[in-house]
XYZ file of C-alpha atoms in Angstrom:
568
model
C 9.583 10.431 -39.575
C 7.939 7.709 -37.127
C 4.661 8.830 -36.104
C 4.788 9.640 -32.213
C 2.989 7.685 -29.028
C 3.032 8.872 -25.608
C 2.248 7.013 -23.083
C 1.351 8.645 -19.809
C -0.604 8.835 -16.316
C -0.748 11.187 -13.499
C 0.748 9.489 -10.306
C -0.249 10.781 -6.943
C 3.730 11.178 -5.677
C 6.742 10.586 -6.637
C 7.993 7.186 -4.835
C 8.738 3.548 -6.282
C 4.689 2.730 -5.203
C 3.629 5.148 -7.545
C 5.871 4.427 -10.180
C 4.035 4.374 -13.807
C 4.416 0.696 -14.253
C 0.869 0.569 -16.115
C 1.502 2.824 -18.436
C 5.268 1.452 -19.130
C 4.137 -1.962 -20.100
C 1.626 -0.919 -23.025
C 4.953 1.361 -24.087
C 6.511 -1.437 -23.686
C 3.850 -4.368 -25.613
C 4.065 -1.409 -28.820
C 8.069 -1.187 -29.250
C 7.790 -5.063 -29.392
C 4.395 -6.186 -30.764
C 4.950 -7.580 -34.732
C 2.357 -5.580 -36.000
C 3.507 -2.152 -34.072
C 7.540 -2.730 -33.835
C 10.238 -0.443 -35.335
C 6.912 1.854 -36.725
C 6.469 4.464 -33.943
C 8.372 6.389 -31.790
C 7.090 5.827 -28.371
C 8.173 7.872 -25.757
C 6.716 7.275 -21.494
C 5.908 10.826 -20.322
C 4.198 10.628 -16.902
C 3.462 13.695 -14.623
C 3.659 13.517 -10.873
C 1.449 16.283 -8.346
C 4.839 16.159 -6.491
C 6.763 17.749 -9.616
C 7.420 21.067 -9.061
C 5.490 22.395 -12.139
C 2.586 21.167 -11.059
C 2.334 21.766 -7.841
C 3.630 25.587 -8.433
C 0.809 25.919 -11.210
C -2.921 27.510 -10.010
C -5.711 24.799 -10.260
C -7.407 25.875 -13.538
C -3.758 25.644 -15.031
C -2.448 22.723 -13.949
C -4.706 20.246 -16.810
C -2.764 22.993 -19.322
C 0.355 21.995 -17.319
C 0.117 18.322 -18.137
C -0.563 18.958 -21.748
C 2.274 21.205 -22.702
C 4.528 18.611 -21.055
C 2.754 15.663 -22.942
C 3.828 17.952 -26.316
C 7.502 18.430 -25.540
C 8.337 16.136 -27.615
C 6.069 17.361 -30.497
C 2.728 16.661 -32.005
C 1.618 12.401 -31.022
C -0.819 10.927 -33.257
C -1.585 8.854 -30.369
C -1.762 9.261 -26.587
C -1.984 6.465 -24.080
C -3.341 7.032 -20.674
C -3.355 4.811 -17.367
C -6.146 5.452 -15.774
C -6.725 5.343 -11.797
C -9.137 5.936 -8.767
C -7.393 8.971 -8.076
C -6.827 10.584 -11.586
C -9.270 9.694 -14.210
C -11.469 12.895 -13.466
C -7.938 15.454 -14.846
C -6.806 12.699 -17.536
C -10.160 13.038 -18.673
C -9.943 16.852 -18.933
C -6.559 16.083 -20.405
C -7.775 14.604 -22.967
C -10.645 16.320 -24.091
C -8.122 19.647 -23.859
C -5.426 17.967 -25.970
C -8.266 17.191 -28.832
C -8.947 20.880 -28.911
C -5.801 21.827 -29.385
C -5.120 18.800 -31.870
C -8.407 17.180 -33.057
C -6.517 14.825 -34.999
C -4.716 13.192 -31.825
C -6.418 9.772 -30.579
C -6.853 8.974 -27.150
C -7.163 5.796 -25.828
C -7.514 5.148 -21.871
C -6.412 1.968 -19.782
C -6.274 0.462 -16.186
C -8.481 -0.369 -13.489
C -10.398 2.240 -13.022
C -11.496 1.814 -16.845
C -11.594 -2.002 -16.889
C -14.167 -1.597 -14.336
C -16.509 0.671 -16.535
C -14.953 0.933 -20.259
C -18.125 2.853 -21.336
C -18.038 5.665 -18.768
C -15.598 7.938 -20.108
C -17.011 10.059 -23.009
C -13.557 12.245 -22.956
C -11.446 9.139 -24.542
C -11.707 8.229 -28.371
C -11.174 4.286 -27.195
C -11.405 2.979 -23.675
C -10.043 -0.769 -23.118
C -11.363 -3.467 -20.524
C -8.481 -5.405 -19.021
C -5.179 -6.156 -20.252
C -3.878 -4.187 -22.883
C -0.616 -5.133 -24.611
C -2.808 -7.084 -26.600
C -5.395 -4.867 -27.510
C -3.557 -1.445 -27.998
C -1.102 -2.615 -30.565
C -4.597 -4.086 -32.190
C -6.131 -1.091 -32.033
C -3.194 1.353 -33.740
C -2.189 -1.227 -35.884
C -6.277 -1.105 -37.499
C -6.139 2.674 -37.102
C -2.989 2.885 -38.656
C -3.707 0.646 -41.635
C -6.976 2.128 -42.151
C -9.076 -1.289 -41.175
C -10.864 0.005 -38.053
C -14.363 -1.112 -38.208
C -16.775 0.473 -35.133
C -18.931 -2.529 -35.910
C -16.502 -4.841 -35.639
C -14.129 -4.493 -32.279
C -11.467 -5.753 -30.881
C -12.427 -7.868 -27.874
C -12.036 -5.482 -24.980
C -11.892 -2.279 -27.120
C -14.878 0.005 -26.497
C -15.825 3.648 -28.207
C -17.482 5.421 -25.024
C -19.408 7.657 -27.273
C -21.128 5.280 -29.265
C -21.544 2.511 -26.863
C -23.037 4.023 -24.222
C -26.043 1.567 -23.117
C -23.153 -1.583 -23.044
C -23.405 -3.593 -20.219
C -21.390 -6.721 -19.175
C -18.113 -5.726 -20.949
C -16.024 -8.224 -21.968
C -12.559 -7.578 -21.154
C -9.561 -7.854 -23.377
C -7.011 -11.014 -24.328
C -4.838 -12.043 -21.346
C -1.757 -12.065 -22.773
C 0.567 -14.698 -22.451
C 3.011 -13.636 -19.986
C 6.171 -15.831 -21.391
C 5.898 -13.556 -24.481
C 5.915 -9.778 -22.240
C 8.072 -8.123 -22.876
C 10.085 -6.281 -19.752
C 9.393 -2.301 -19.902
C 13.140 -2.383 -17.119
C 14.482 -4.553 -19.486
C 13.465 -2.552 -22.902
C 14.649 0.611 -21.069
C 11.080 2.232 -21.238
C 11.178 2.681 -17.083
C 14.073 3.687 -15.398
C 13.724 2.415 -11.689
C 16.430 4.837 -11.043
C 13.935 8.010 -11.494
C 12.058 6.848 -8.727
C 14.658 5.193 -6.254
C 12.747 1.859 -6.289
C 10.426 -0.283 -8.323
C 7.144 -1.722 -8.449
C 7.763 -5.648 -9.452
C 5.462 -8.068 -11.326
C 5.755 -11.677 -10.730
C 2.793 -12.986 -11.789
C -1.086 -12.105 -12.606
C -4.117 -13.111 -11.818
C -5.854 -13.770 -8.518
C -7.250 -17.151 -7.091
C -9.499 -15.209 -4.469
C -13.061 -13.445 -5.256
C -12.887 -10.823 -2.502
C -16.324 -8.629 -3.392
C -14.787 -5.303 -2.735
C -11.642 -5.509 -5.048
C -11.226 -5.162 -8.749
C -9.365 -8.492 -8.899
C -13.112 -10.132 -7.978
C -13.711 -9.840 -11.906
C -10.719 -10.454 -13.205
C -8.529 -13.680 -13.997
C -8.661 -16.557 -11.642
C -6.092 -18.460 -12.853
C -2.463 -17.072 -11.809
C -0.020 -16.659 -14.250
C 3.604 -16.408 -13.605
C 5.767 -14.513 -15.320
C 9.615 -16.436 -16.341
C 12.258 -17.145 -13.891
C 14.650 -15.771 -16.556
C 13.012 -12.495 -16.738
C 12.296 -12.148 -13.205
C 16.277 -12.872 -12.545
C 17.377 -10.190 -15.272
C 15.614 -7.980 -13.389
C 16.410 -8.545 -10.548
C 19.603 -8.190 -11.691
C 18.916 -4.673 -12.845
C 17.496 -3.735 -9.298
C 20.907 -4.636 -8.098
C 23.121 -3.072 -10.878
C 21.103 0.415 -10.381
C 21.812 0.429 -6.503
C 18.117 0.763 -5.854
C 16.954 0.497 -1.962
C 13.084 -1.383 -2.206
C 11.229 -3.308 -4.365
C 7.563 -3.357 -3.727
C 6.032 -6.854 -5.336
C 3.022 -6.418 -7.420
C 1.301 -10.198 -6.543
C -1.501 -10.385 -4.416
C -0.615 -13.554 -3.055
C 2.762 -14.247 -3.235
C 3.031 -17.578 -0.925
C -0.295 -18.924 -3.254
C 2.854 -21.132 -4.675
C 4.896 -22.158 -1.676
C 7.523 -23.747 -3.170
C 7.786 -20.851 -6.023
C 7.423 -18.196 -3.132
C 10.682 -20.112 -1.607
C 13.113 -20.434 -4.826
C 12.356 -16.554 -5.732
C 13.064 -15.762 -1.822
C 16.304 -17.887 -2.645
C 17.115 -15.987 -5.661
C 17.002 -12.760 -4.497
C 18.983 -13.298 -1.909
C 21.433 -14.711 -4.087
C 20.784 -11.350 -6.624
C 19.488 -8.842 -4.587
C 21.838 -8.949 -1.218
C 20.599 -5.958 1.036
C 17.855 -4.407 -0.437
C 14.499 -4.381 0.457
C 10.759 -6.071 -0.530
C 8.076 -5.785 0.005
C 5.206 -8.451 0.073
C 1.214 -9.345 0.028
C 0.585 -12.749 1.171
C -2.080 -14.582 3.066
C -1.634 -15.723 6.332
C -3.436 -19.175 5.524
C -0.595 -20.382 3.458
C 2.424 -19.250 5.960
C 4.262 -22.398 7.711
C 7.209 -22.656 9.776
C 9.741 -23.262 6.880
C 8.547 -20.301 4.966
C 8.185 -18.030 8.124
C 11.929 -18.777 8.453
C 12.745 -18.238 4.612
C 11.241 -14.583 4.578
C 14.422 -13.922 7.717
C 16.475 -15.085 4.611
C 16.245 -11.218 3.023
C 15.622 -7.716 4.447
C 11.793 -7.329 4.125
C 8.050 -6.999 5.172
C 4.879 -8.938 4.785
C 1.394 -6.952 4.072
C -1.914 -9.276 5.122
C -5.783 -8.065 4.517
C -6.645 -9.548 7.376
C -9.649 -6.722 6.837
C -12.012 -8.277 9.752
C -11.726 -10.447 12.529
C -15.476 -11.101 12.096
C -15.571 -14.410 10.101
C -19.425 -13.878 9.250
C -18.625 -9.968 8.177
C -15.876 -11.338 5.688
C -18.427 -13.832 4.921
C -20.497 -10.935 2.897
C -17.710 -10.055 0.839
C -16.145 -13.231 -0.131
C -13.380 -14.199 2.234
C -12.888 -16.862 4.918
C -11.128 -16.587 8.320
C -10.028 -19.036 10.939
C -8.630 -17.200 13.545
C -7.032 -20.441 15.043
C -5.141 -20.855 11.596
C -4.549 -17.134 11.587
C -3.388 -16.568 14.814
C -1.117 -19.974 14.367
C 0.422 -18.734 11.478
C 1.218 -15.228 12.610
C 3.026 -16.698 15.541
C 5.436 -18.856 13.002
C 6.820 -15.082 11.859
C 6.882 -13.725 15.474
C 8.929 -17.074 16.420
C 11.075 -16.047 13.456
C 11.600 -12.237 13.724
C 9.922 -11.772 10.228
C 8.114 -7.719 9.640
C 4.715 -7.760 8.903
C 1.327 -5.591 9.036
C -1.992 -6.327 8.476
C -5.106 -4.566 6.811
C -8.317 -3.754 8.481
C -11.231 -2.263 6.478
C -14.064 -0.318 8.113
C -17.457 -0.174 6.597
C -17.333 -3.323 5.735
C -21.369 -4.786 5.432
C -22.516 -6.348 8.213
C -19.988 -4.553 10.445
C -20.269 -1.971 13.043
C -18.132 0.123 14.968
C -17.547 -2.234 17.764
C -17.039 -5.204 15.351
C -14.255 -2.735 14.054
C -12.672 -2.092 17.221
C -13.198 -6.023 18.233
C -10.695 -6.130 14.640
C -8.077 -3.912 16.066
C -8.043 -5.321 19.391
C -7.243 -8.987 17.792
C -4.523 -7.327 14.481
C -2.992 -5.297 17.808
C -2.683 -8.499 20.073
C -0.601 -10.197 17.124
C 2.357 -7.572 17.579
C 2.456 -6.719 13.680
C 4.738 -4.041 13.054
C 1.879 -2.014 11.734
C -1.708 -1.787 11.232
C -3.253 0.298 8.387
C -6.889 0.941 8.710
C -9.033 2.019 5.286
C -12.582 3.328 4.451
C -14.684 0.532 2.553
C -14.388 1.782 -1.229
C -17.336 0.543 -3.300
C -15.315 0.457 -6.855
C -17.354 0.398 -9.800
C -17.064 -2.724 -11.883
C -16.343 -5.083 -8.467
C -18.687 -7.622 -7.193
C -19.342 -5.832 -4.135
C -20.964 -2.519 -6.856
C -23.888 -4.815 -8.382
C -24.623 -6.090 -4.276
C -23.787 -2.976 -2.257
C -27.729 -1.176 -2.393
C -28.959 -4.592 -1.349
C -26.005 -5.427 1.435
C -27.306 -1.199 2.510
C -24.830 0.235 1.669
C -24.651 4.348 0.807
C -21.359 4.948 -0.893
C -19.870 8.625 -2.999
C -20.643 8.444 -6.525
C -17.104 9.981 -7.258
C -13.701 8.797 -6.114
C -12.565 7.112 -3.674
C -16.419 5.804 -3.772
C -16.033 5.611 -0.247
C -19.033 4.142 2.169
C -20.566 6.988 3.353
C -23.304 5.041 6.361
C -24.608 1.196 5.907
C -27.223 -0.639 8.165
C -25.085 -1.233 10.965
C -22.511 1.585 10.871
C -23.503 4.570 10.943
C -22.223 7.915 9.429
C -21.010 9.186 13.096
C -19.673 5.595 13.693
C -17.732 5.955 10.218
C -16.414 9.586 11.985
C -15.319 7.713 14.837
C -13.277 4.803 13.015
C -11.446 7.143 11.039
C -10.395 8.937 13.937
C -9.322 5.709 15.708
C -7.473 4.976 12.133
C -5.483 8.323 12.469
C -4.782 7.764 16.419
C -3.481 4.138 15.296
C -1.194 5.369 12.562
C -0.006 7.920 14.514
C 0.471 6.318 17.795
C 1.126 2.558 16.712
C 2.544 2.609 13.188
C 4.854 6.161 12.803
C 4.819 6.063 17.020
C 7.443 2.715 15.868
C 4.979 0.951 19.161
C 5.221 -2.494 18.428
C 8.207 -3.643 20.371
C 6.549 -2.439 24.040
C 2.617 -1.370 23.055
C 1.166 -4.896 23.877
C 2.652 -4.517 27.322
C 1.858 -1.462 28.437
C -1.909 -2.181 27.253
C -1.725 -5.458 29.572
C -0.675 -3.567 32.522
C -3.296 -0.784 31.984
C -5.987 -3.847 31.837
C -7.304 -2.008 28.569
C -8.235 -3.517 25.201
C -5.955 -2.070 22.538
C -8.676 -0.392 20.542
C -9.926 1.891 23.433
C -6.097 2.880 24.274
C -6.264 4.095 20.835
C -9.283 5.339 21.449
C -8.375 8.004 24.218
C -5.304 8.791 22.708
C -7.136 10.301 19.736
C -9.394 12.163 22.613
C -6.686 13.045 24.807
C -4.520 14.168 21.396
C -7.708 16.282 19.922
C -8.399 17.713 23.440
C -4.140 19.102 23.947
C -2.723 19.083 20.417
C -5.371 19.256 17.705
C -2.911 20.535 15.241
C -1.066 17.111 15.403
C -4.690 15.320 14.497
C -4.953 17.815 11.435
C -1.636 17.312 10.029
C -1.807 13.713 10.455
C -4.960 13.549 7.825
C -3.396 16.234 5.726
C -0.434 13.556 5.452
C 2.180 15.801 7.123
C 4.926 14.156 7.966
C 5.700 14.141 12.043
C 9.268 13.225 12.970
C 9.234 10.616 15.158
C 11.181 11.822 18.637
C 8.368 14.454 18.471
C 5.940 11.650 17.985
C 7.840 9.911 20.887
C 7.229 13.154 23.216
C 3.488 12.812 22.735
C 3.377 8.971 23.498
C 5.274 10.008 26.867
C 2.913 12.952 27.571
C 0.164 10.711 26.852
C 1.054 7.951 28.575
C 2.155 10.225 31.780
C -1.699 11.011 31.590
C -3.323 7.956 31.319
C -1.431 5.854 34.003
C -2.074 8.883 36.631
C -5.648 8.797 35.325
C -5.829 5.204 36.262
C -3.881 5.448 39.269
C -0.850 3.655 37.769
C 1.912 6.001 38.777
C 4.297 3.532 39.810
C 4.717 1.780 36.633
C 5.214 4.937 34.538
C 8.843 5.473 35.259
C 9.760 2.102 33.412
C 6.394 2.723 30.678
C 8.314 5.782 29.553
C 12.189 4.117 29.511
C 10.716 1.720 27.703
C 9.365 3.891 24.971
C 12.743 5.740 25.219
C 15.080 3.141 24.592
C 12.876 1.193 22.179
C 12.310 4.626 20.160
C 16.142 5.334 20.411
C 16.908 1.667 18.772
C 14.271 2.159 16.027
C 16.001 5.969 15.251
C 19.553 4.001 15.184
C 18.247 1.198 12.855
C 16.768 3.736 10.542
C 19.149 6.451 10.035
C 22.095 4.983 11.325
C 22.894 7.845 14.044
C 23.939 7.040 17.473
C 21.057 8.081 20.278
C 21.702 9.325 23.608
C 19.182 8.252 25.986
C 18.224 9.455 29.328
C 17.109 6.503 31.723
C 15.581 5.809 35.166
C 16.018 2.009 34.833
C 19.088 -0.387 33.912
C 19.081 -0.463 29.506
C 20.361 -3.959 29.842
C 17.040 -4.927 32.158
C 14.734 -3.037 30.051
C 15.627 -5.069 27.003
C 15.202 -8.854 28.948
C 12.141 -10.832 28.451
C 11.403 -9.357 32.305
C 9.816 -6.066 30.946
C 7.618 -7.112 28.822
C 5.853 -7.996 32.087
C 5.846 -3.704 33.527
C 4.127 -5.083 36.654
C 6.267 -7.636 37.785
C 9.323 -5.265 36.221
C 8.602 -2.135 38.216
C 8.335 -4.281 42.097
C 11.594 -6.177 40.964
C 14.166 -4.062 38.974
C 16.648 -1.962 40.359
C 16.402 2.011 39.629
C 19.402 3.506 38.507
C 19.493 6.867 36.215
C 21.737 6.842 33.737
C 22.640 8.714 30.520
C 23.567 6.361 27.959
C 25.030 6.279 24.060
C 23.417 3.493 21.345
C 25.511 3.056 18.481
C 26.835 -0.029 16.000
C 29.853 -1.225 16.594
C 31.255 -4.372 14.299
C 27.474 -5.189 13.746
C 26.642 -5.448 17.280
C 24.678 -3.036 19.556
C 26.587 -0.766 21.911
C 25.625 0.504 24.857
C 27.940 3.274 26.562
C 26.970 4.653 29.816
C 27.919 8.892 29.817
């Protein structure tokens, strides 16, 4: 009988972004490696908090939870985990339980969180720095064959408990990625569990940004082979699966690759869904028009519209270039979002709302706002007490106050973070936020800002859901944006535009609710639909003297691909 490996991590939820793609391709690197094939059984057993077994057992059970189901397939000699910001603290526990129950078992622990500190983790029997379908088949293979030498280790291989004054780790072999094998391919992940996938086209990252893990690792970008990457795309399209989420940091880095794979899966991959990273620097009117080519979105970390803020952690900006380039996938009709960080050194609270004033101006279709995270093992660690910079010594490692922003100011940008997600971002705003803002004469960032006030002063239980994650459907979301916006144009003595404000919001939600689950809307409306959706209102001012009134009850549904509207 083969002795037994399980691979495993603990993923936050259940979705194709939190799919267990870490763990699958060290499964994956063991079933295929010459000096590990055909001599194991290896089996991928990950546990989600969103399983029901979890979730239904009490806290001081739930480590026992994760260990029984690690054992259902009987006793592993060795057990692999993939180790995260948000889970290392239980795997850890995990592992030091499973040793008590089987001293014999070895534990060896992967992935960023690791990489960035291999030495940290006394609960682990072997920790490894950086890529590891090198080093793990290494490692077993020694163990197995009884030529382990503690003296003597594998580059990237570290024994916590014996090496605890290390410093400067060297991180594993980077593998050659022609030789990967596919853990889709090899059948060790099953995209199908998890109704998407997470999708690897290359490594490695040209960019040093301070704050990231990536700042340490390789520079040069590796690209993984256009046979592979059509195979499984391939797969994707066999298993019906609705979104791909692409694990590259900078997909456009290669224009002309970014183009051919844009190519291929629309030739592959006809109707489903992806989602990129890219940089706004390399975007240009032919490859705006090639991302229209496929259903999907484009993620940019812008992070700061202060060139001089991104200039302490390692990134450049030109807004001229920026704003240039963003334009290119408005022209087009291309989906796309950017990043903002707050907290960032050298930053302060109006830099940050300076930020969301120019990402808001841009029209993305969303803007997601984060807490600076000082990660150990990143550039930004070793600098952040001399940038002044007070961070939590346990995940997320957020900042906590720096020089310049303050612990109250940090307060306030995460409440104008959950006003903009709420509002902007689930509140579907893009299509007619820019112009109600104009006609207010208001910078974007303090609309947000008195949302969240109004919002916490007349529904505070909306504000507490939103950070406990709840999810808000959106017509009720689209009630508050009315209510709120009722209030602020009588507060500013803007009554006269809020008939058409609020039909705009209506028939814009009503379209987004129709493109996403397909259902026809009926709409009540002051104004003519037809009007409201000409280039004249996205000018409210010049829209409420000049358009005719006339209420109406109207149907929105698909018919032969096109929009139709049916008065009741």
């Amino acid at each position: 009988m083969k002795p037994l490996i399980v691979a495993t991590t603990l993923l936050i939820e259940t979705s194709p972004q939190a799919l267990p793609l870490g763990a699958a391709c060290i499964a994956s690197s063991i079933k295929h490696h010459p000096l590990t094939k055909d001599k194991f059984e290896v089996k991928l057993i990950p546990v989600s908090k969103e399983e029901k077994g979890y979730q239904n057992c009490p806290a001081e059970k739930k480590i026992q939870y994760i260990v029984n189901k690690l054992l259902q397939h009987g006793q592993p000699k060795y057990v692999l985990f993939s180790v995260y910001v948000w889970n290392h603290k239980e795997l850890e526990q995990v592992s030091i339980e499973l040793k008590k129950q089987n001293p014999d078992v070895i534990t060896i622990a992967g992935g960023p969180e690791v990489t960035a500190n291999p030495v940290a983790f006394n609960g682990f029997d072997f920790t490894v720095s950086g890529a590891g379908e090198i080093a793990n088949p290494l490692l077993i293979s020694e163990l197995e064959n009884g030529t382990f030498d503690s003296k003597n280790l594998i580059q990237g291989v570290y024994t916590p408990k014996i090496q605890q004054n290390q410093s400067g780790c060297l991180r594993a072999s980077t593998p050659n990625l022609q030789e990967l094998s596919s853990p889709y391919l090899d059948g060790t992940l099953d995209v199908s569990d998890y109704g998407g996938a997470l999708w690897e086209l290359a490594r490695g990252c040209p960019f040093k940004c301070s704050y990231c893990y990536e700042s340490k690792g390789e520079k040069k970008i590796q690209y993984f082979p256009i046979e592979r990457i059509q195979k499984e795309l391939e797969l994707f399209n066999q298993k019906k699966i609705s979104q791909v989420f692409v694990l590259d940091p900078t997909y456009n880095a290669n224009k002309k690759r970014a183009k051919e794979l844009l190519d291929l899966i629309a030739k592959k991959a006809p109707g489903m869904f992806f989602y990129f990273e890219a940089r706004a620097e390399f975007i240009d009117r032919d490859l705006a028009k090639a991302f229209t080519k496929i259903p999907c979105a484009l993620q940019f970390g812008l992070q700061s519209a202060d060139p001089e803020v991104l200039r302490l952690v390692n990134r450049t900006l030109d807004k001229k270039i920026f704003t240039r380039n963003i334009g290119y996938l408005n022209e087009t009709g291309a989906i796309f979002g950017f990043d903002l960080i707050y907290g960032l050194p050298g930053d302060t609270l109006e830099g940050f709302k300076k930020s969301i004033d120019f990402a808001l101006n841009l029209y993305p279709n969303n803007l997601e706002t984060f807490c600076l995270s000082v990660l150990p093992g990143t550039d930004l660690y070793e600098k952040a007490k001399d940038l002044g910079l007070t961070w939590q010594n346990e995940p997320p490692y957020n900042v906590t106050q720096t020089t310049r922003f303050s612990t109250k100011d940090l307060a306030h940008a995460r409440e104008l973070s959950i006003a903009c997600n709420l509002f902007y971002n689930d509140g579907r705003a893009v299509p007619w936020f820019n112009t109600i803002v104009k006609a207010l004469h208001m910078r974007p960032s303090i609309f947000i800002e008195e949302f969240y006030s109004w919002l916490n002063s007349n529904h505070k239980e909306y504000t507490e859901s939103h950070q406990n994650s709840c999810h808000i459907p959106h017509v009720e979301i689209e009630k508050l944006q009315c209510d709120f916006i009722k209030y602020l144009f009588t507060k500013r003595q803007k009554e006269s535009l809020t008939l058409a404000a609020l039909d705009l919001i209506k028939i814009n939600g009503a379209l987004s609710r129709l493109d996403s689950d397909g259902k026809e809307q009926i709409v009540q409306l002051d104004y003519i639909p037809e009007e409201l959706l000409s280039p004249y209102a996205t000018d409210l001012i010049f829209f409420s003297k000049n358009a005719k009134k006339r209420k109406s009850s109207i149907k929105l549904k698909y018919k032969h691909g096109h929009l139709d509207i049916h008065r009741i």
